[in-house]
XYZ file of C-alpha atoms in Angstrom:
408
model
C 356.013 33.306 106.104
C 358.321 35.789 104.376
C 361.106 34.821 106.777
C 360.571 31.153 105.968
C 360.622 31.836 102.226
C 363.849 33.828 102.678
C 365.323 30.856 104.550
C 364.192 28.562 101.754
C 365.922 30.776 99.161
C 369.086 30.862 101.273
C 369.176 27.072 101.336
C 368.698 26.941 97.574
C 371.782 29.175 97.243
C 373.995 27.559 99.888
C 373.188 23.937 99.066
C 373.580 24.447 95.329
C 376.225 21.716 95.037
C 374.356 19.175 97.161
C 373.136 16.527 94.724
C 370.591 15.155 97.216
C 369.113 18.284 98.739
C 368.805 20.592 95.715
C 366.378 18.311 93.788
C 364.206 18.131 96.904
C 364.307 21.904 97.379
C 363.401 22.481 93.743
C 360.552 19.966 93.965
C 358.777 22.002 96.665
C 359.235 25.411 95.013
C 355.980 27.368 95.323
C 354.443 24.802 97.680
C 354.039 26.827 100.873
C 352.905 23.891 103.006
C 355.957 21.801 102.088
C 358.343 24.749 102.556
C 356.754 25.563 105.911
C 357.145 21.984 107.123
C 360.858 22.003 106.306
C 361.697 25.461 107.661
C 359.231 26.539 110.344
C 361.632 25.488 113.096
C 365.056 24.021 113.780
C 365.378 20.390 114.814
C 365.325 20.463 118.598
C 368.395 19.270 120.490
C 367.097 17.533 123.605
C 368.639 15.022 125.981
C 368.294 12.464 123.190
C 370.063 14.778 120.703
C 368.496 15.326 117.265
C 365.879 13.219 115.560
C 363.928 13.992 112.417
C 362.931 13.116 108.877
C 365.865 12.897 106.466
C 365.792 15.725 103.924
C 366.359 19.408 103.178
C 365.654 22.205 105.650
C 366.228 23.298 109.223
C 363.562 20.857 110.414
C 365.221 17.867 108.750
C 368.200 15.574 109.282
C 370.913 16.520 106.769
C 374.634 17.309 106.763
C 373.964 20.962 107.616
C 371.895 20.279 110.727
C 374.332 17.520 111.737
C 377.324 19.812 111.235
C 375.689 22.638 113.177
C 375.066 20.299 116.115
C 378.625 18.962 115.897
C 380.116 22.470 115.857
C 378.114 23.273 118.994
C 379.264 20.025 120.591
C 382.864 20.869 119.627
C 382.589 24.296 121.247
C 381.131 22.736 124.387
C 383.844 20.058 124.610
C 386.645 22.552 124.011
C 385.259 24.680 126.835
C 385.041 21.741 129.263
C 388.053 19.530 128.436
C 391.731 20.232 127.895
C 392.249 17.707 125.077
C 388.796 16.363 124.183
C 388.182 13.240 122.146
C 385.027 11.695 120.703
C 384.054 8.180 119.599
C 381.570 7.840 116.719
C 379.372 4.947 115.587
C 376.450 4.626 113.194
C 373.697 2.196 112.237
C 372.150 0.905 108.996
C 369.837 3.861 108.403
C 369.864 5.962 105.248
C 372.805 8.398 105.344
C 374.030 7.226 108.767
C 377.542 6.663 107.403
C 377.485 10.058 105.632
C 376.415 11.895 108.792
C 379.018 10.052 110.868
C 381.878 11.027 108.554
C 380.624 14.604 108.335
C 380.476 14.898 112.131
C 383.988 13.447 112.386
C 385.276 16.061 109.928
C 383.799 18.929 111.976
C 385.236 17.606 115.241
C 388.676 17.169 113.667
C 388.592 20.705 112.264
C 387.998 21.927 115.809
C 391.089 20.166 117.148
C 389.194 17.250 118.695
C 390.568 13.723 118.347
C 388.067 11.382 116.686
C 387.744 7.600 116.912
C 385.251 6.128 114.437
C 384.162 2.564 113.721
C 384.981 1.260 110.241
C 381.491 -0.197 109.788
C 378.065 -0.024 111.324
C 377.912 -1.392 114.889
C 375.328 -1.686 117.683
C 374.850 1.291 119.986
C 376.300 -0.592 123.005
C 379.614 -0.783 121.150
C 379.665 3.021 121.020
C 379.168 3.147 124.793
C 382.014 0.687 125.161
C 384.361 2.645 122.887
C 383.733 5.878 124.813
C 384.816 4.184 128.041
C 387.584 1.995 126.613
C 389.236 4.917 124.787
C 388.625 7.404 127.647
C 386.719 9.771 125.383
C 385.112 13.025 126.468
C 381.967 12.257 124.489
C 380.431 9.967 121.925
C 378.121 10.335 118.929
C 375.813 7.648 117.609
C 373.972 8.225 114.339
C 370.682 6.353 114.698
C 366.947 6.828 115.026
C 366.676 3.612 117.031
C 363.446 1.846 116.055
C 361.694 4.711 114.214
C 360.422 4.325 110.605
C 362.921 4.452 107.747
C 362.361 8.120 106.844
C 363.952 9.153 110.158
C 367.509 9.434 111.358
C 369.022 10.850 114.528
C 372.116 12.083 116.322
C 372.719 11.272 119.987
C 375.503 12.613 122.192
C 377.080 10.594 124.977
C 379.017 11.670 128.040
C 382.367 10.242 129.259
C 380.588 7.515 131.251
C 379.257 5.937 128.066
C 375.590 6.815 128.377
C 373.586 9.596 126.745
C 374.106 13.116 128.016
C 371.784 13.930 130.882
C 369.875 17.207 131.142
C 372.608 19.554 132.406
C 375.241 18.642 129.776
C 372.630 18.597 127.003
C 371.415 22.073 127.987
C 374.972 23.447 127.863
C 375.576 21.813 124.489
C 372.333 23.255 123.141
C 373.436 26.758 124.187
C 376.562 26.398 122.061
C 374.607 24.901 119.132
C 372.127 27.785 119.129
C 374.973 30.252 118.502
C 376.207 28.444 115.364
C 375.217 29.604 111.880
C 374.878 26.322 110.009
C 376.370 27.734 106.796
C 379.028 30.210 107.917
C 379.729 29.137 111.489
C 380.906 25.566 110.999
C 384.540 24.497 110.745
C 385.122 21.401 108.671
C 387.978 19.437 107.137
C 388.540 16.705 104.575
C 387.785 13.327 106.162
C 390.440 11.312 104.330
C 393.121 13.932 104.966
C 392.266 13.860 108.682
C 392.595 10.059 108.676
C 396.035 10.374 107.058
C 397.161 12.962 109.612
C 395.820 10.971 112.567
C 393.196 13.520 113.605
C 390.598 10.875 112.797
C 391.446 7.295 113.738
C 389.532 4.147 112.927
C 388.649 2.176 116.047
C 390.977 -0.811 116.145
C 390.108 -4.479 115.884
C 391.495 -4.852 119.411
C 388.796 -2.545 120.806
C 386.153 -4.312 118.716
C 387.220 -7.758 119.941
C 387.635 -6.684 123.555
C 383.947 -5.744 123.618
C 383.079 -9.415 123.148
C 385.550 -10.402 125.849
C 383.710 -8.124 128.264
C 380.367 -9.602 127.215
C 381.680 -13.090 127.992
C 382.824 -11.913 131.438
C 379.219 -10.977 132.248
C 378.084 -14.615 132.121
C 376.932 -16.148 135.404
C 376.833 -19.746 134.158
C 379.688 -20.212 131.660
C 379.552 -23.377 129.608
C 375.835 -24.042 129.917
C 375.025 -23.135 126.321
C 377.580 -25.580 124.924
C 375.692 -28.401 126.678
C 372.158 -27.176 126.020
C 371.884 -27.907 122.299
C 369.823 -24.759 121.817
C 368.183 -23.994 118.495
C 367.822 -20.242 117.905
C 366.221 -18.108 115.222
C 367.564 -14.553 115.075
C 366.440 -11.440 113.231
C 368.451 -8.192 113.200
C 365.492 -6.440 111.477
C 367.897 -5.220 108.739
C 369.961 -3.408 111.365
C 373.389 -3.590 112.996
C 373.041 -6.805 114.992
C 373.664 -9.414 112.312
C 377.434 -9.915 112.656
C 377.957 -9.165 116.381
C 374.964 -11.158 117.660
C 375.869 -14.186 115.559
C 379.468 -13.842 116.731
C 378.570 -13.850 120.430
C 376.129 -16.745 120.002
C 378.917 -18.777 118.409
C 381.370 -17.794 121.165
C 379.040 -19.038 123.918
C 378.417 -22.324 122.130
C 375.102 -21.780 120.343
C 375.807 -23.382 116.959
C 372.271 -23.969 115.658
C 371.342 -20.440 114.546
C 368.939 -19.585 111.725
C 368.805 -15.964 110.604
C 365.573 -14.653 109.083
C 366.795 -14.199 105.478
C 364.606 -11.221 104.514
C 365.844 -9.260 107.542
C 369.477 -10.405 107.625
C 371.384 -7.700 105.762
C 371.543 -4.000 106.691
C 368.894 -1.999 104.848
C 367.834 1.466 105.958
C 364.557 1.148 104.058
C 363.437 -1.670 106.392
C 361.384 -3.243 103.576
C 359.750 -5.958 105.684
C 358.326 -3.806 108.487
C 357.417 -0.098 108.617
C 358.306 0.067 112.323
C 361.489 -1.963 112.918
C 360.842 -2.368 116.634
C 360.847 -5.837 118.252
C 358.218 -4.547 120.703
C 355.734 -4.545 117.816
C 354.445 -8.022 116.830
C 354.386 -7.071 113.121
C 358.162 -6.531 113.175
C 358.612 -10.080 114.513
C 356.104 -11.645 112.095
C 358.712 -13.071 109.717
C 360.649 -14.467 112.670
C 357.498 -16.124 114.012
C 356.743 -17.541 110.545
C 360.267 -18.968 110.509
C 359.585 -20.507 113.941
C 356.572 -22.338 112.516
C 358.898 -24.022 110.010
C 362.054 -24.567 112.082
C 360.578 -25.066 115.595
C 363.483 -23.495 117.543
C 363.859 -23.177 121.309
C 364.071 -19.417 121.059
C 363.418 -16.476 118.731
C 365.511 -13.349 119.293
C 365.018 -10.000 117.546
C 367.001 -6.774 117.888
C 366.106 -3.266 116.725
C 368.168 -1.444 114.049
C 370.813 -0.079 116.442
C 370.707 -3.318 118.452
C 370.150 -1.897 121.931
C 366.707 -3.459 122.339
C 366.037 -7.185 122.336
C 362.766 -9.049 121.925
C 362.174 -12.748 122.539
C 359.572 -15.386 121.662
C 359.379 -18.826 123.297
C 357.334 -21.990 122.612
C 353.879 -22.013 124.187
C 351.659 -24.874 125.323
C 349.495 -24.642 122.220
C 352.439 -25.549 120.003
C 353.053 -22.028 118.740
C 355.298 -19.217 119.958
C 354.603 -16.449 122.448
C 356.287 -13.048 122.378
C 357.415 -12.014 125.841
C 357.012 -8.431 127.003
C 360.000 -6.330 128.034
C 358.771 -6.524 131.621
C 358.639 -10.327 131.484
C 362.122 -10.609 129.983
C 363.515 -8.106 132.499
C 362.055 -9.947 135.491
C 363.201 -13.350 134.178
C 366.740 -12.037 133.685
C 366.811 -10.338 137.093
C 365.638 -13.518 138.804
C 368.113 -15.706 136.905
C 371.102 -13.448 137.511
C 370.376 -13.120 141.232
C 369.763 -16.851 141.679
C 372.927 -17.873 139.849
C 375.129 -15.291 141.569
C 373.962 -16.477 144.976
C 374.596 -20.082 143.943
C 378.108 -19.451 142.637
C 379.106 -17.008 145.393
C 379.486 -13.919 143.192
C 376.622 -11.828 144.599
C 378.175 -8.587 145.903
C 377.472 -7.012 149.251
C 374.560 -4.559 149.135
C 373.593 -5.459 145.544
C 371.683 -2.935 143.436
C 369.298 -3.396 140.518
C 367.798 -0.512 138.572
C 364.565 -0.141 136.642
C 362.244 2.702 135.683
C 359.112 4.199 137.189
C 356.955 2.739 134.396
C 358.357 -0.800 134.582
C 356.632 -3.704 136.325
C 356.140 -3.999 140.104
C 357.165 -7.662 139.763
C 360.758 -6.410 139.919
C 360.174 -5.287 143.521
C 359.157 -8.783 144.589
C 362.152 -10.395 142.883
C 364.547 -7.862 144.410
C 363.113 -8.440 147.906
C 363.449 -12.198 147.491
C 367.191 -11.916 146.865
C 367.959 -9.003 149.203
C 368.671 -6.611 146.327
C 368.105 -2.851 146.562
C 365.874 -1.838 143.638
C 366.235 1.735 142.404
C 363.684 3.338 140.078
C 364.571 6.116 137.656
C 362.900 8.145 134.940
C 362.485 6.319 131.628
C 365.646 5.975 129.546
C 368.916 4.063 129.439
C 370.777 7.215 130.403
C 369.104 7.350 133.813
C 369.876 3.698 134.520
C 373.433 4.370 133.341
C 373.580 7.344 135.692
C 372.934 5.032 138.642
C 375.784 2.776 137.521
C 377.970 5.883 137.328
C 377.042 6.859 140.898
C 378.106 3.421 142.152
C 381.386 3.751 140.234
C 382.091 7.147 141.769
C 381.366 5.711 145.221
C 384.029 3.087 144.532
C 381.636 0.143 144.354
C 380.780 -0.612 140.716
C 380.493 -4.302 141.655
C 377.238 -3.564 143.513
C 375.374 -3.181 140.215
C 373.669 -6.450 139.297
C 371.217 -5.605 136.496
C 369.090 -2.876 134.949
C 366.105 -2.985 132.639
C 363.190 -0.994 131.285
C 359.930 -2.289 129.890
C 360.725 -1.166 126.341
C 363.023 -4.151 125.703
C 366.191 -2.602 127.145
C 368.575 -4.430 129.501
C 371.889 -3.392 131.040
């Protein structure tokens, strides 16, 4: 406990000019339980990066823990790449923009070129930027669908998915050598923007993401004719502008956005767990359905890489579909349409996870598709796409999904 109290005192000295952390540190003075909770360990850097409660201490998400991780990442990248570069994005969570700028400043101080989005964007747009700009890595500041007191820091590899175990282990080795107060290089963000060390991601990259989304359609033009009525909720996250934009581009004009959940808000005031998998998070959307009677309700989580859906049921209400049901419906539809329009590749591959539904096996057999199963996580599905790319046959990939509302 003496070591923890010494660490607490050190933070009180080093963070003396931090207007957010010092009041918190002072508020727990003499409270051993609160001090212990903040300092008994460092936030662990796993394959998903960092995730923790926002606040003061080594076991919290703050600029010091973010900067320490970024210095370690910088050291790793400089050891692996000749001229490394990193793309950065962030979501609507509390301090996401602050952590993103702070990480950018550390990378720039270490001679690493940084590309950062001007505003909050969905996680898939970070994946896209990493690939489009040929970056060595990517950082997304998000805690996905966790409660509002959390934030997180995820590292991506050059393929555009999260680091897998080997790269994450190497990065962690470098991070563990960094003293978070004396071992971090940093620079002034605005000065780095002026000098070109940090560059805002261009509108061209932003717009080209939507062009690529449109290319993925297997039945272009159908939405313009369908007269669909859609209710959408971004759950106070990043999806509001991009989802509405793509719906308009594909011809869905009748879109109602749940007003209480429309604008970005890291406090997520309408639902303690902003996860479309949880019925409570979709309650306001379902209430809106009862008034508007749409054809479809769509909800995305705060970093907009998970998508939930509700459809009309026979009783006159609306039924939330599971991630397994949505995944199987999409797999069936994509395979059927691609066979009909002659775009099904030779030796097609679909990917799902070991905990996702066995229904996917039956659908894959029906259409002559090889179904691969991975461990849980987008990164493992992404890894299979990467293997096909390295084999020279990226076209073989048809679809990927996991039961937790994720689709690739």
